[in-house]
PDB file of C-alpha atoms in Angstrom:
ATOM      1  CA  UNK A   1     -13.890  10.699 -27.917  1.00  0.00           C
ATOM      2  CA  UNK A   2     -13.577   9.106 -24.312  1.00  0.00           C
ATOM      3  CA  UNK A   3      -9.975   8.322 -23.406  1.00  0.00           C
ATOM      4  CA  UNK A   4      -8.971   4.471 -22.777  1.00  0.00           C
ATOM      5  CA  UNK A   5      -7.510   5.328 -19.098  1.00  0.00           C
ATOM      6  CA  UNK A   6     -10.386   4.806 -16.906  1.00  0.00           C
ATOM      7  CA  UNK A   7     -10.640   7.475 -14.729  1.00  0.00           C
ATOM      8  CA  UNK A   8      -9.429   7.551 -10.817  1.00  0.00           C
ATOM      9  CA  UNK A   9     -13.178   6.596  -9.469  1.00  0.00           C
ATOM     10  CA  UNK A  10     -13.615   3.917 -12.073  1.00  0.00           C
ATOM     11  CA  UNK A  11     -10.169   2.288 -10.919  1.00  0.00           C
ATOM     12  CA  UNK A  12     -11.029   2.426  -7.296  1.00  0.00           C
ATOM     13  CA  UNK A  13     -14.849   0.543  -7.830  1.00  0.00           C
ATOM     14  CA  UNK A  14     -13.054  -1.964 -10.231  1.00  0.00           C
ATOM     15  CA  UNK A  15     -10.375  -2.729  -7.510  1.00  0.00           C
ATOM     16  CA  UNK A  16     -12.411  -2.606  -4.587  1.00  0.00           C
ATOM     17  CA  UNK A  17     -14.558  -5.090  -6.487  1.00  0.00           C
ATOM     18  CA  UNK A  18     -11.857  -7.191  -7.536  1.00  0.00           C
ATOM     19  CA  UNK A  19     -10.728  -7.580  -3.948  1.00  0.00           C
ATOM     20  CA  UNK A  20     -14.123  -8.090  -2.531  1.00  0.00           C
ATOM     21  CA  UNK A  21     -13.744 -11.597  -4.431  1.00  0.00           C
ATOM     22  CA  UNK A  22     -10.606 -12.436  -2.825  1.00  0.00           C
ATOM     23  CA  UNK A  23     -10.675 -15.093  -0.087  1.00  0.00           C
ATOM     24  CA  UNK A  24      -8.347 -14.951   3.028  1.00  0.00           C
ATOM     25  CA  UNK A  25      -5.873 -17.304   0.816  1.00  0.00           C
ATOM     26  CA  UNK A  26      -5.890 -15.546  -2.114  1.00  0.00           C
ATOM     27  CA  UNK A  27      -5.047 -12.073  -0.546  1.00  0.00           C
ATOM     28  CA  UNK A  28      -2.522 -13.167   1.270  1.00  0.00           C
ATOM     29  CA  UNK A  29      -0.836 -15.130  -1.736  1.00  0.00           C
ATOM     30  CA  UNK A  30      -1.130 -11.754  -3.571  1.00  0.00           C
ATOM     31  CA  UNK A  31       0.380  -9.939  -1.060  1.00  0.00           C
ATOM     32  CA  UNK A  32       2.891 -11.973  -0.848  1.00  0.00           C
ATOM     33  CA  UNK A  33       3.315 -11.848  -4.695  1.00  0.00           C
ATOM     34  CA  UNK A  34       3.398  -7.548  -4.885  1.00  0.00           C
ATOM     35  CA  UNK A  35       5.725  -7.266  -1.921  1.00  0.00           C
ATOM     36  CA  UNK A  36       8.181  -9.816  -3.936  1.00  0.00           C
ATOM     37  CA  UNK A  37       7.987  -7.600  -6.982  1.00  0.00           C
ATOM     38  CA  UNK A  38       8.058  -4.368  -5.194  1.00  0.00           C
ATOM     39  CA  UNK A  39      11.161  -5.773  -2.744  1.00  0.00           C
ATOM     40  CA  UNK A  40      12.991  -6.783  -6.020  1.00  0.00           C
ATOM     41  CA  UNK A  41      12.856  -2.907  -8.088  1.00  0.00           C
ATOM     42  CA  UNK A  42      15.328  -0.730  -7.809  1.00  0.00           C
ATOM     43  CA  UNK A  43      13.319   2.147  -6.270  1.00  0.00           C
ATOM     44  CA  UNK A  44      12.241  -0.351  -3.713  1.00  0.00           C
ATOM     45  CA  UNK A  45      16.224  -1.144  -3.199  1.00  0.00           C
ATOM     46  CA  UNK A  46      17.296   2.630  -3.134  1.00  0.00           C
ATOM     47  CA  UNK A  47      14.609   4.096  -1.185  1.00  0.00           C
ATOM     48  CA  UNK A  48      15.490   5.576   2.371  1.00  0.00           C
ATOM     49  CA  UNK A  49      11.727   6.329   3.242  1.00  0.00           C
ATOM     50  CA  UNK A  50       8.475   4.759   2.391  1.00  0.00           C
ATOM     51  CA  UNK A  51       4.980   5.248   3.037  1.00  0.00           C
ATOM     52  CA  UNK A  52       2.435   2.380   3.528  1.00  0.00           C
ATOM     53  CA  UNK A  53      -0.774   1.835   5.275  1.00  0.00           C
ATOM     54  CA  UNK A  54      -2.421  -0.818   7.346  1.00  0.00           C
ATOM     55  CA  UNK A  55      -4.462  -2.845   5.498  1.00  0.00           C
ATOM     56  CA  UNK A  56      -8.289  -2.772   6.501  1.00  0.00           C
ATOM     57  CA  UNK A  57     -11.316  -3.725   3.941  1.00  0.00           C
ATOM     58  CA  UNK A  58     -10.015  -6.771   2.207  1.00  0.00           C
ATOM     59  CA  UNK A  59      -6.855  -4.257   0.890  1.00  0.00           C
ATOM     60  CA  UNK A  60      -3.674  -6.180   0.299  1.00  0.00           C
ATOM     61  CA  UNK A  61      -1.625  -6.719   3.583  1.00  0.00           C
ATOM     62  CA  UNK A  62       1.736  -4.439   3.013  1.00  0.00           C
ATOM     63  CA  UNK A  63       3.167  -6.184   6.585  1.00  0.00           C
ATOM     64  CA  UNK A  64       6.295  -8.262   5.129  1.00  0.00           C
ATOM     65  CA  UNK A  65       7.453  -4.934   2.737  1.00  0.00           C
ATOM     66  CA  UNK A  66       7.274  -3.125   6.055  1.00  0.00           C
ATOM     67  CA  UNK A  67       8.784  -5.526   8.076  1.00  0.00           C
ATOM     68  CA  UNK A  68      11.877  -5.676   5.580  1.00  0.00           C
ATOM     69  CA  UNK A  69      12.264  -2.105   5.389  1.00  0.00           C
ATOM     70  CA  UNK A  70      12.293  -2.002   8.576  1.00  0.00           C
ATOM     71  CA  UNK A  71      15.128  -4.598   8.956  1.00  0.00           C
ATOM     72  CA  UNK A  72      17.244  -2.772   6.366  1.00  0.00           C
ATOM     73  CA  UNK A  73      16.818   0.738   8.224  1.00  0.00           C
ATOM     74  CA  UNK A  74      14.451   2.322   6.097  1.00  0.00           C
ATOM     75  CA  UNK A  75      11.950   4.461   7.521  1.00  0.00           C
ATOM     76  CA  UNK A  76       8.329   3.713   6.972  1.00  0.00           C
ATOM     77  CA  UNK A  77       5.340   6.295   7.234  1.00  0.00           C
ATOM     78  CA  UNK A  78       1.813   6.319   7.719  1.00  0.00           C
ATOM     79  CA  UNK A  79      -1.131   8.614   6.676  1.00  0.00           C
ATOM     80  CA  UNK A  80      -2.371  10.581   8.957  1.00  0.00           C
ATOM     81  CA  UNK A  81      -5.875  12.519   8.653  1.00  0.00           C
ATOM     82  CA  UNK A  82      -5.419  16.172  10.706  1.00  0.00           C
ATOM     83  CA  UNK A  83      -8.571  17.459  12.136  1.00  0.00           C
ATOM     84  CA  UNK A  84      -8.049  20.101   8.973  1.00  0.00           C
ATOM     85  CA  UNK A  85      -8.722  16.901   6.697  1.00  0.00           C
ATOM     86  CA  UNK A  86      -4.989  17.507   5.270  1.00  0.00           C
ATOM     87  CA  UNK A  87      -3.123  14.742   4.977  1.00  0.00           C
ATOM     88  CA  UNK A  88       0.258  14.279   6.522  1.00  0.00           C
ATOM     89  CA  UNK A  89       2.339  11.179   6.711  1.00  0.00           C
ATOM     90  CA  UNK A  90       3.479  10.035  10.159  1.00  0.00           C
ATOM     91  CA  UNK A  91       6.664   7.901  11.116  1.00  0.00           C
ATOM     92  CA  UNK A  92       5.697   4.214  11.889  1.00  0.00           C
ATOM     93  CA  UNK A  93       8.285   2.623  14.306  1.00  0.00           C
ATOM     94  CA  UNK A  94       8.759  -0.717  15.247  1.00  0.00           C
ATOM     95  CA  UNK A  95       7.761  -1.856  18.640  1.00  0.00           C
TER      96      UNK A  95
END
């Protein structure tokens, strides 16, 4: 029997194709409307570090959580690819 939970491919084409039907209004009202949930939790509020990513392909624009973290004194990170394909995340400072 096949498990309900779609597995981590299937997720990623569903997504990707959800957000390839997003116009430049809609993604940005969605982005605004996950960084106001994620802003509001309490792991958001108690975190010291977090990791993002710059948005590229139509992803959701993670700019104003950064921003904020940034003006409460969290520190934010970035992935990094090494030439070793590992990942690592990197510090991501403001200006």
């Amino acid at each position: 029997m096949r498990s309900q939970i779609p597995d981590t491919a299937e997720l990623r084409k569903k997504i990707r194709h959800q957000r390839a039907g997003l116009n430049a209004t809609e993604a940005k009202l969605a982005a605004a409307k996950v960084a106001s949930r994620l802003l509001a939790t309490s792991v958001y509020k108690q975190a010291i570090h977090l990791a993002a990513y710059i948005a590229s392909n139509n992803e959701l624009d993670p700019h104003a959580v950064i921003e904020e973290a940034w003006s409460t004194g969290k520190c934010v990170y970035l992935p990094v690819i090494r030439e070793d394909n590992s990942l690592k995340f990197a510090p991501y400072h403001l200006h």
